[in-house]
XYZ file of C-alpha atoms in Angstrom:
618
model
C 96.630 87.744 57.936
C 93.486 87.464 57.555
C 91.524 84.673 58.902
C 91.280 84.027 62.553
C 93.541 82.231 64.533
C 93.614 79.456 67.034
C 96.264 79.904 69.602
C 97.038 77.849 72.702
C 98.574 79.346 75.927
C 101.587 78.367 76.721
C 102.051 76.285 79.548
C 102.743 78.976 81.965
C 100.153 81.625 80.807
C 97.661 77.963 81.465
C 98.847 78.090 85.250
C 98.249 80.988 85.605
C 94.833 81.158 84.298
C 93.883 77.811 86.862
C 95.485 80.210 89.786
C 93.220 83.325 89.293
C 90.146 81.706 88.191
C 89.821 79.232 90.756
C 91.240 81.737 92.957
C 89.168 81.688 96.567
C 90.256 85.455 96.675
C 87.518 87.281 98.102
C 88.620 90.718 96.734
C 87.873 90.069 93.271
C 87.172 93.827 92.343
C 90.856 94.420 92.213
C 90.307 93.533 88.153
C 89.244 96.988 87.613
C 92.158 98.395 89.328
C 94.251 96.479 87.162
C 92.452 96.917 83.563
C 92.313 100.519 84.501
C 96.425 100.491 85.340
C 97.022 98.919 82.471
C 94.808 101.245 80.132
C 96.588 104.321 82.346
C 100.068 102.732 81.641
C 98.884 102.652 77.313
C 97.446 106.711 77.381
C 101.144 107.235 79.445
C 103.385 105.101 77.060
C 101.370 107.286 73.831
C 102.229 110.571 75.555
C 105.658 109.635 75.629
C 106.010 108.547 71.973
C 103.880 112.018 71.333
C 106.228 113.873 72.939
C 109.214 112.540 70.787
C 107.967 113.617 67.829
C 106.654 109.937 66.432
C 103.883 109.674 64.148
C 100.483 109.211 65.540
C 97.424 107.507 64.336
C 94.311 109.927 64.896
C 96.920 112.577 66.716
C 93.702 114.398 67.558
C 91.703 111.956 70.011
C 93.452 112.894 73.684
C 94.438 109.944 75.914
C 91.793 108.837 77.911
C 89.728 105.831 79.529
C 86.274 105.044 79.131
C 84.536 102.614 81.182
C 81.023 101.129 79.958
C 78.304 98.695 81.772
C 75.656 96.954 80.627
C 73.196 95.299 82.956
C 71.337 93.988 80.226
C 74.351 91.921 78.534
C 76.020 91.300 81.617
C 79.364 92.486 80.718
C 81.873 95.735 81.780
C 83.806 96.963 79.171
C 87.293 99.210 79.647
C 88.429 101.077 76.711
C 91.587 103.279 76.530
C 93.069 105.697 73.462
C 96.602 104.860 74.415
C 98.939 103.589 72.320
C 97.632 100.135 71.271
C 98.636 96.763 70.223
C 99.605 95.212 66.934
C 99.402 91.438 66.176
C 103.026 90.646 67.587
C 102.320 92.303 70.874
C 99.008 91.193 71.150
C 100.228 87.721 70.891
C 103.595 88.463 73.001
C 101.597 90.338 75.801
C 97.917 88.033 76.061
C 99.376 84.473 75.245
C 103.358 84.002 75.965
C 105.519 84.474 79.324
C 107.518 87.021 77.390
C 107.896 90.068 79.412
C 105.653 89.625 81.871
C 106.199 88.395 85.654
C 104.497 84.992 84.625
C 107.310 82.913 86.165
C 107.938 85.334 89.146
C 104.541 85.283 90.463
C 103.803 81.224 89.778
C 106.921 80.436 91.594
C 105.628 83.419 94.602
C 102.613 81.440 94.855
C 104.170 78.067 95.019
C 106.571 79.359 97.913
C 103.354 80.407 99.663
C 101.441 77.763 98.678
C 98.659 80.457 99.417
C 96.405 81.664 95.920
C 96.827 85.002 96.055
C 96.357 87.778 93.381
C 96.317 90.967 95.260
C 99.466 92.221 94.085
C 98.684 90.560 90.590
C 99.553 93.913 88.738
C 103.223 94.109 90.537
C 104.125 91.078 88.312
C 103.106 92.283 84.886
C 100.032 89.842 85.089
C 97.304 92.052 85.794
C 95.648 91.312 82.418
C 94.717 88.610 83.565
C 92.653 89.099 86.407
C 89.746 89.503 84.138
C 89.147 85.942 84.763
C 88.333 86.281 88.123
C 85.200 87.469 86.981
C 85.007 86.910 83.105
C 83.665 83.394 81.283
C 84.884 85.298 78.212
C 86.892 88.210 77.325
C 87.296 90.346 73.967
C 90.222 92.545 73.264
C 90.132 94.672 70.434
C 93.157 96.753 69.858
C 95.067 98.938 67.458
C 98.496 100.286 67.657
C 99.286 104.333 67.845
C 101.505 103.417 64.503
C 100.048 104.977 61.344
C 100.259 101.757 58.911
C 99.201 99.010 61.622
C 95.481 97.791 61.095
C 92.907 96.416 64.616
C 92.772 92.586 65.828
C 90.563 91.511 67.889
C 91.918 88.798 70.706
C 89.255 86.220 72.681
C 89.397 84.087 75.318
C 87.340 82.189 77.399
C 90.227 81.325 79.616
C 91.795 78.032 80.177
C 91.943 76.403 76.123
C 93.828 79.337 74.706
C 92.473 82.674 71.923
C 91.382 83.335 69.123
C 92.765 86.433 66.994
C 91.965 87.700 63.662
C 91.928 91.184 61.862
C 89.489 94.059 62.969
C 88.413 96.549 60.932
C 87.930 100.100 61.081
C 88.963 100.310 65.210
C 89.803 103.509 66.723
C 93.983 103.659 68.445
C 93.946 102.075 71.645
C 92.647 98.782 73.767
C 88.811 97.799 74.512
C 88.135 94.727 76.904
C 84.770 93.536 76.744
C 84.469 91.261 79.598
C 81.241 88.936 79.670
C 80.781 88.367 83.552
C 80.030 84.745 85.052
C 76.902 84.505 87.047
C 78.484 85.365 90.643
C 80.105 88.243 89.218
C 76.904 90.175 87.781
C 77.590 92.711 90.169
C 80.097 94.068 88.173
C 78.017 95.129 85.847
C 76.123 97.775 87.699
C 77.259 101.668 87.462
C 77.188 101.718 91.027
C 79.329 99.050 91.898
C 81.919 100.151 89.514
C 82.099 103.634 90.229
C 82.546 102.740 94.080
C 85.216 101.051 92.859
C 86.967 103.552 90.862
C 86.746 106.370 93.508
C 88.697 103.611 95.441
C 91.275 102.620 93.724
C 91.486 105.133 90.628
C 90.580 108.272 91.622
C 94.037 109.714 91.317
C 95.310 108.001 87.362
C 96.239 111.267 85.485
C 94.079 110.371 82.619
C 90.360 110.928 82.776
C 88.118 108.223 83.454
C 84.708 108.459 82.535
C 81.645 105.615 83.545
C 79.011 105.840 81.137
C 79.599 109.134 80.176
C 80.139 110.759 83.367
C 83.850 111.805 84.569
C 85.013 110.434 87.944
C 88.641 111.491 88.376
C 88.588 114.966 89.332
C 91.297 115.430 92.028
C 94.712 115.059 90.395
C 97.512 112.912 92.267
C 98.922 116.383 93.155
C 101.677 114.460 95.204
C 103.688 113.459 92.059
C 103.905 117.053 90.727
C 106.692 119.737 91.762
C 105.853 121.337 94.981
C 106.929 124.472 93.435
C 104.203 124.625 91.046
C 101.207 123.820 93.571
C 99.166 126.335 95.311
C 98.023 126.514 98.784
C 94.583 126.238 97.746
C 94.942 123.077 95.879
C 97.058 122.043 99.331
C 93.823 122.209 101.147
C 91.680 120.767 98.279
C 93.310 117.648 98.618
C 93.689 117.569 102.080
C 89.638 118.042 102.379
C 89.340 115.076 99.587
C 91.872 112.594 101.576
C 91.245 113.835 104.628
C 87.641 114.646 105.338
C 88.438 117.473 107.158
C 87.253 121.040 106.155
C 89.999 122.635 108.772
C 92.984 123.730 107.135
C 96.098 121.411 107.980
C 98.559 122.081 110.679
C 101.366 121.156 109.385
C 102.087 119.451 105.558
C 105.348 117.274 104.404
C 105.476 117.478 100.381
C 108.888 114.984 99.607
C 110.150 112.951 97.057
C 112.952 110.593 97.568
C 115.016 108.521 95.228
C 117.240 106.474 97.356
C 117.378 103.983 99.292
C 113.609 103.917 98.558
C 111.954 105.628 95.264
C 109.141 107.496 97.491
C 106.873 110.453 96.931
C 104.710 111.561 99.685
C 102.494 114.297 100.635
C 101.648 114.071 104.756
C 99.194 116.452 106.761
C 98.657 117.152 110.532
C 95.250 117.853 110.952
C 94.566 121.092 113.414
C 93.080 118.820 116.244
C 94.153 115.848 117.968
C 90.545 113.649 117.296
C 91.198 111.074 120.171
C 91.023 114.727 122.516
C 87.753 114.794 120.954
C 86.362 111.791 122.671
C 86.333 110.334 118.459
C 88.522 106.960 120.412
C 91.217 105.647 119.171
C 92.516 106.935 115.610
C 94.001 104.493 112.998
C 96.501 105.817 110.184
C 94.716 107.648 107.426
C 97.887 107.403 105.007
C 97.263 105.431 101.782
C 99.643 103.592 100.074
C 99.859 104.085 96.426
C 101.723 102.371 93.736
C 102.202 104.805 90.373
C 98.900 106.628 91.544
C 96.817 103.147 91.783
C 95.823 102.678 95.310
C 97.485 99.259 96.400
C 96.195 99.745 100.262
C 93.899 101.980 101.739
C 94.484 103.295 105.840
C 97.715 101.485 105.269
C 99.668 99.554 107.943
C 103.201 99.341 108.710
C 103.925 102.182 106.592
C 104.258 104.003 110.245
C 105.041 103.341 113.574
C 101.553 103.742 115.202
C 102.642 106.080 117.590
C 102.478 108.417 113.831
C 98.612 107.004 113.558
C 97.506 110.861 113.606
C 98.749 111.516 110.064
C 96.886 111.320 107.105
C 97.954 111.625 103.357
C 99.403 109.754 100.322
C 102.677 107.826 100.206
C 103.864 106.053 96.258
C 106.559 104.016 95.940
C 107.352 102.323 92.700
C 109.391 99.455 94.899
C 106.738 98.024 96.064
C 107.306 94.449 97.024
C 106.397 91.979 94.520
C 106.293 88.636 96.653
C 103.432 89.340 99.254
C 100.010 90.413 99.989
C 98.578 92.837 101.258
C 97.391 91.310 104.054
C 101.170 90.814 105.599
C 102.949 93.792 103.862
C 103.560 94.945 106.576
C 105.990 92.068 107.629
C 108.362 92.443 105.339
C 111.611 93.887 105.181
C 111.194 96.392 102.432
C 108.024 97.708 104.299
C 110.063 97.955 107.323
C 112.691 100.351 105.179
C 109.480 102.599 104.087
C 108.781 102.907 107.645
C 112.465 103.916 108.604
C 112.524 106.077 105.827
C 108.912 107.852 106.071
C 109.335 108.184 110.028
C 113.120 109.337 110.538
C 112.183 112.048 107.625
C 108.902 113.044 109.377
C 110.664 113.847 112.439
C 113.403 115.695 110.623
C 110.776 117.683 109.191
C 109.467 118.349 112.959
C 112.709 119.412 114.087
C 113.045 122.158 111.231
C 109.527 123.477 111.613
C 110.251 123.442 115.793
C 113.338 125.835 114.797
C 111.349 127.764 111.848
C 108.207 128.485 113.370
C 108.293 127.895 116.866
C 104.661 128.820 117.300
C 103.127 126.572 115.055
C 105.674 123.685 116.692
C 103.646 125.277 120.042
C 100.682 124.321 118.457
C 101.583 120.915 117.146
C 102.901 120.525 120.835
C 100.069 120.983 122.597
C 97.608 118.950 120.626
C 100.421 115.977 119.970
C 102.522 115.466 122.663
C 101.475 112.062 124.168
C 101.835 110.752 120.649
C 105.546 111.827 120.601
C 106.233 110.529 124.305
C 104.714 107.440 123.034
C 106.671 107.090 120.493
C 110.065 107.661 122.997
C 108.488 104.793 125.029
C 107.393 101.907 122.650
C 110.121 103.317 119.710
C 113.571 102.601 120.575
C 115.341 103.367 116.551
C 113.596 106.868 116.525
C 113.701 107.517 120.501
C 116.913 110.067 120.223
C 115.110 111.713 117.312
C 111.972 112.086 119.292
C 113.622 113.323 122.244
C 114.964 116.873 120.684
C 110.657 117.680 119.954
C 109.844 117.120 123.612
C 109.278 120.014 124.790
C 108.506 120.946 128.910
C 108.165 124.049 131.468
C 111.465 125.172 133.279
C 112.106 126.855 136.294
C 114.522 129.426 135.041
C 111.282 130.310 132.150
C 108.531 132.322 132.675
C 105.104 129.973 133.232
C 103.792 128.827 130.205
C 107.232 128.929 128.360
C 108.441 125.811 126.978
C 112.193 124.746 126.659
C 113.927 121.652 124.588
C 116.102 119.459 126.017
C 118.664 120.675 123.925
C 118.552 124.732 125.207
C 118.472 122.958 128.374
C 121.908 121.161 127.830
C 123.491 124.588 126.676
C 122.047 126.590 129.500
C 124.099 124.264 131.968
C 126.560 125.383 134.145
C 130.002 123.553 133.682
C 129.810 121.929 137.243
C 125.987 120.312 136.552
C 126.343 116.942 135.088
C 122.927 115.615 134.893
C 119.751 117.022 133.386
C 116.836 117.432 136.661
C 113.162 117.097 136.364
C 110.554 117.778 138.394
C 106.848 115.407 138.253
C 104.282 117.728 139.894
C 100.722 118.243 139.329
C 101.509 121.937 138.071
C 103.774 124.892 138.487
C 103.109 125.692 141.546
C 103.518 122.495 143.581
C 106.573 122.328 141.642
C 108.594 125.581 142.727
C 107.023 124.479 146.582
C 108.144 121.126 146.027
C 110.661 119.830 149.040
C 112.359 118.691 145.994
C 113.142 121.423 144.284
C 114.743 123.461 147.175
C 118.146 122.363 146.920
C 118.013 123.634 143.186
C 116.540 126.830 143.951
C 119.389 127.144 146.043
C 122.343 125.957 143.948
C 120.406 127.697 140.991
C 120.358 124.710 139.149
C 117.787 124.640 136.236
C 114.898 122.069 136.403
C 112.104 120.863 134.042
C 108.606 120.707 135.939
C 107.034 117.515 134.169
C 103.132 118.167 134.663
C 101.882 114.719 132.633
C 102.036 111.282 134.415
C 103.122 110.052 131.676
C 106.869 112.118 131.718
C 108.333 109.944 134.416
C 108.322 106.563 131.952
C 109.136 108.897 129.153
C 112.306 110.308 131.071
C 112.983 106.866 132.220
C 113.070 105.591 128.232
C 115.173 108.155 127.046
C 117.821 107.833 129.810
C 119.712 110.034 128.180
C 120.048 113.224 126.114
C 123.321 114.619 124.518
C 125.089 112.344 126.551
C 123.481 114.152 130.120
C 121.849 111.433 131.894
C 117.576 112.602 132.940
C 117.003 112.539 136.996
C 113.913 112.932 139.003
C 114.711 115.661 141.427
C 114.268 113.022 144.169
C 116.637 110.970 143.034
C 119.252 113.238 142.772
C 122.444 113.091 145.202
C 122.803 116.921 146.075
C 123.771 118.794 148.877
C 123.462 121.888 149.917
C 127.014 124.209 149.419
C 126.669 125.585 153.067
C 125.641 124.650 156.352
C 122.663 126.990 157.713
C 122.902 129.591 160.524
C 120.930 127.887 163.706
C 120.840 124.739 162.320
C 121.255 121.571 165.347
C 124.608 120.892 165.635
C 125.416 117.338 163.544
C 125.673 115.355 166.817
C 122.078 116.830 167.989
C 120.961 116.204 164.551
C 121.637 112.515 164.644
C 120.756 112.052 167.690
C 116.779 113.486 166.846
C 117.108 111.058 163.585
C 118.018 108.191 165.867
C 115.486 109.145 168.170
C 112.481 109.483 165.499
C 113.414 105.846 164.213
C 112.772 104.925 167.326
C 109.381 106.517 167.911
C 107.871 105.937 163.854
C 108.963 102.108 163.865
C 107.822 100.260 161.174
C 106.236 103.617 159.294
C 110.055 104.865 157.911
C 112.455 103.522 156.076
C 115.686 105.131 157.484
C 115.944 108.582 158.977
C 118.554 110.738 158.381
C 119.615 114.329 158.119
C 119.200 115.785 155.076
C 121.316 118.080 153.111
C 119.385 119.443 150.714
C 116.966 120.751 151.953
C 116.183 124.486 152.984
C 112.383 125.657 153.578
C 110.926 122.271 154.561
C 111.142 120.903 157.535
C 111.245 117.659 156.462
C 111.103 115.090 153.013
C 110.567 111.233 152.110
C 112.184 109.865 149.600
C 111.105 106.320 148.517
C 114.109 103.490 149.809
C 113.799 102.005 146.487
C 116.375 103.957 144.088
C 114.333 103.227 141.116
C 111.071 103.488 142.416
C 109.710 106.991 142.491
C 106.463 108.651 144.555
C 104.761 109.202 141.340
C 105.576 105.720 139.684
C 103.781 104.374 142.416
C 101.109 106.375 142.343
C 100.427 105.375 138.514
C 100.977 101.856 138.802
C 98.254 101.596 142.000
C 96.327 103.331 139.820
C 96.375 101.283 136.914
C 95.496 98.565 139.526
C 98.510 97.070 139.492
C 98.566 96.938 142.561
C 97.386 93.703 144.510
C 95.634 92.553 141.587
C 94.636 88.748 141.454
C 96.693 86.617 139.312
C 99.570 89.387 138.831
C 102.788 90.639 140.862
C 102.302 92.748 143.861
C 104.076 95.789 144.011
C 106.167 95.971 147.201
C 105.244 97.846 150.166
C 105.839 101.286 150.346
C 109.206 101.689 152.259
C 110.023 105.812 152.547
C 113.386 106.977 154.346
C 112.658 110.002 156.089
C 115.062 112.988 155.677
C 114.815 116.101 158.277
C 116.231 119.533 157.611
C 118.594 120.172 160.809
C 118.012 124.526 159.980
C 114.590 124.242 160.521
C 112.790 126.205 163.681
C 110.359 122.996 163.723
C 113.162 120.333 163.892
C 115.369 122.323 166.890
C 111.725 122.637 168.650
C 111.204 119.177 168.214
C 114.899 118.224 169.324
C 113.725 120.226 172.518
C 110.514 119.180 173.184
C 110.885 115.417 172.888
C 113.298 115.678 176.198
C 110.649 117.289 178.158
C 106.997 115.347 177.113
C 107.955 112.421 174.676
C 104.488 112.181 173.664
C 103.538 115.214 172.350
C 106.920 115.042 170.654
C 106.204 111.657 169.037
C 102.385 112.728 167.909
C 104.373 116.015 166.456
C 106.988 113.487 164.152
C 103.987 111.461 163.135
C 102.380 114.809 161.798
C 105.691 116.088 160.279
C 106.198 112.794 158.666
C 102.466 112.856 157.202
C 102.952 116.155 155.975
C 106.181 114.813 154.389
C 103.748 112.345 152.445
C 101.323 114.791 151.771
C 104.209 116.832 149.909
C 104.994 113.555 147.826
C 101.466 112.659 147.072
C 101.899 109.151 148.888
C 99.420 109.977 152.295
C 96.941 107.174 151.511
C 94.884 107.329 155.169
C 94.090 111.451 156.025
C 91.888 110.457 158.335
C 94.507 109.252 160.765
C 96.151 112.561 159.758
C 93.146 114.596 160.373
C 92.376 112.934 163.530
C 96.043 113.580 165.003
C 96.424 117.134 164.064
C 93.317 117.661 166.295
C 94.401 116.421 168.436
C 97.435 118.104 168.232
C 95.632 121.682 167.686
C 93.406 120.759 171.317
C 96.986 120.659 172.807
C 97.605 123.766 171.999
C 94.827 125.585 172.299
C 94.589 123.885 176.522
C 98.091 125.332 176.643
C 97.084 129.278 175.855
């Protein structure tokens, strides 16, 4: 041929066209993404025929993209040296349904009845985004096969193309696009080059703007682990991370089923929302064959995860949304099963493989994990082998699993014990713990408020159900030398219901206890001391317009062994009084164990008065 050529689009391609340029789609810089795909996809497709021993045209220019602006003309122009188009595919690719995801993507956006062209490029269509911002566009293209001559292909947009022979054009694809008046932007080097450090900074061809190379930092994630170095490791991590501390911990996978995914995941060193930095938001970018398709992106982890930061490409990307609600949909959903459950299973091997670097992940992460047993029901069994807590068969400062916990029990313990205290110490002098001391029963000493909701959530571990060392049923295997005999005993508990009223629950006689004269235990069996401690202090409490929390109702248990309790038994037959003033103390001092003594000036005021008493006596 050699005149030009009037074509018309077809009726489709014409649809199309009305969709994108009337588009109200405010992120209309997604054309250079696009253009720049495509031109990647060309230098790839030439490579491949290059590699299969096909003749080239001009073997010796490299595959590579070139991106030019003029302020002057008004126009951005994106050139490529891949492998071209003849007149056939010209005409097949620009102006006909053919291959492309014409039909897919009209009949998307007539279920959505929503213009969108975000996710233009997933449908083949990306072309075509050029006249978002384009009143006219040029192609001029020539295919990588020796004997096939240059055509050059215009448009305006909604009438149809012209196409006639080119002469003398290097192998490859230029698009010249002449940009409408609200677009002009687009023409300056700035503007462009923002973009392309956006979106393109990772294409494995080089792009150059005016000259100057952008894309310096390869997409290291789709080579073979093997083959990187740790340096380049902490290159990229800088780049994507903007951190100049070396990584805690990376995760360099590729999957091919039931998702094709390849990911490369860092822990940064510190835990920023420590650092008074607020609340952190996911730093892991979701890429689509090395073109960004969302930046910081959500849904592609549970947020409970939102420390991470990193790359994740999937080719199955979905085709039918935005990006705006990708993360409602059910093939997001499977990345996030899929990234998640193989994050943790990474966790787990690293806890067993390098236990002090696990330490170290521990102590800067571990509300994020007990956050994640809380809010994350699918992943809570998971997360529950990485939790990690003091014991009191360990030295201080020694953590144990769950799971060395389970094997370290004796065949007669049936429950896993824990311990909320405010640190080791009040733990092992815990009331609580005395009975295990005694039975030498292993328990966990939980030091963070947060373990008792945590513990609650998971229920269960290995089939050994988690209980607060107050709640547990235990008694003591042997009755205690001097202790009140069990009429005397019940008798004094009768007797101090009695005398503390309304203040107690029940009292009884407690068999579990050994050093401590005497224990509450909250009446409520799901209801602990330090539950109610957090919710008051979260002001749940009372608070106007929300449910009360009920009264604090504490049984009283005494220890029938203990010097104080047989004194007591003794006294309150010869001056009642003193005797009663002497259970109000013990049963303060009971509270005071528990953390629950809310007045300690009534306390204070008492044991004065108490101490004057026995002072007057010597």
């Amino acid at each position: 041929m050699s005149q030009k050529e009037t074509h018309h689009f077809q009726a489709e391609i014409q649809q199309l066209l009305n969709i994108v340029i009337h588009s109200l789609y405010t992120d209309k810089e997604i054309f250079i993404r696009e253009l720049i795909s495509n031109a990647a996809d060309a230098c790839e497709k030439l490579r491949f025929n290059q590699s299969s021993g096909k003749a080239i045209q001009q073997p010796e220019i490299a595959p590579g993209i070139a991106v030019t602006t003029d302020e002057k003309a008004g126009t951005i122009t994106i050139a490529d040296t891949g492998i071209g188009m003849t007149y056939g595919e010209l005409v097949e690719n620009l102006g006909t349904i053919a291959h492309s995801g014409t039909k897919a993507f009209l009949k998307q956006i007539a279920e959505d009845k929503k213009p969108d062209v975000g996710l233009i490029g997933q449908f083949g269509v990306g072309f075509y985004s050029a006249f978002m911002v384009a009143k006219k566009v040029t192609v001029w293209s020539r295919s990588f096969a020796p004997e096939e001559q240059g055509w050059e292909w215009v448009s305006e947009g909604m009438g149809g193309y012209e196409i006639s022979p080119a002469a003398d054009l290097p192998r490859g694809t230029k698009i010249t696009l002449e940009l409408k008046d609200d677009a002009k932007d687009f023409d300056k080097e700035s503007t462009v080059e923002r973009i392309i450090q956006r979106y393109s900074s990772f294409v494995p061809f080089p792009i150059e703007l005016n000259g100057k190379r952008l894309n310096t930092v390869q997409a290291i994630w789709a080579r073979n682990k093997n083959e990187i170095k740790e340096e380049e490791y902490n290159e990229f991590y800088t780049y994507i991370g903007h951190d100049h501390d070396k990584p805690l911990f990376r995760l360099h996978f590729t999957a091919d089923a039931p998702l094709a995914i390849q990911a490369l995941l860092f822990v940064p060193a510190r835990n920023f929302e420590t650092l008074g930095m607020g609340r952190m938001d996911s730093e892991v970018n979701l890429y689509c064959r090395k073109i960004l398709i969302q930046a910081k992106a959500k849904g592609l982890f549970p947020d409970w995860l939102r420390f991470l930061k990193g790359v994740v490409d999937s080719e199955d990307l979905p085709l039918n949304i935005s990006r705006e609600t990708m993360q409602d949909t059910s093939l997001m959903q499977k990345l996030n099963k899929v990234l998640t459950s193989r994050f943790l299973k990474f966790l787990d091997e690293q806890s067993e493989r390098d236990a002090e670097s696990y330490e170290k992940f521990y102590e800067e992460y571990q509300r994020f994990l007990k956050e994640g047993v809380v809010m994350d029901f699918t992943h809570k069994e998971a997360l529950g082998k990485l939790l990690r807590y003091e014991s009191s068969t360990l030295d201080k400062g020694r953590r144990t699993s769950l799971a060395d916990y389970v094997k370290r029990m004796p065949s007669d313990q049936k429950e896993i014990y824990c311990l909320l205290a405010a640190n080791r110490a009040a733990a092992e002098a815990s009331p609580y713990f005395e009975v295990f001391r005694e039975r030498k029963w292993e328990v966990l000493f939980l030091y963070d408020a947060w373990d008792e909701f945590v513990m609650e959530h998971l229920h269960t571990f290995e089939g050994k159900t988690l209980r607060l060392a107050e709640k547990a049923d235990l008694n003591l295997s042997a009755k205690k030398d001097g202790a009140l005999s069990e009429d005397a005993a019940k008798e004094l508990a009768k007797w101090l219901k009695e005398t503390l009223g309304g203040k107690v629950g029940e009292v009884r006689v407690s068999q579990r206890l050994v050093e401590s004269p005497g224990v509450v235990v909250d009446a409520d069996k799901f209801m602990t001391s330090s539950m109610r401690r957090i919710m008051k202090a979260m002001k749940q409490e009372g608070k106007e317009g929300g449910p009360e929390l009920p009264a604090a109702k504490h049984d009283f248990e005494i220890n029938p062994a203990h010097p104080i309790i047989a004194r007591l038994d003794a006294m309150r037959q010869k001056d009642a009084t003193l005797a009663g003033s002497v259970a109000e103390q013990l049963l303060d001092n009971a509270r005071v164990a528990a953390g629950l003594l809310e007045d300690p000036w009534a306390m204070l005021t008492r044991l004065n008065s108490l101490l004057e008493k026995v002072l007057t006596r010597e």
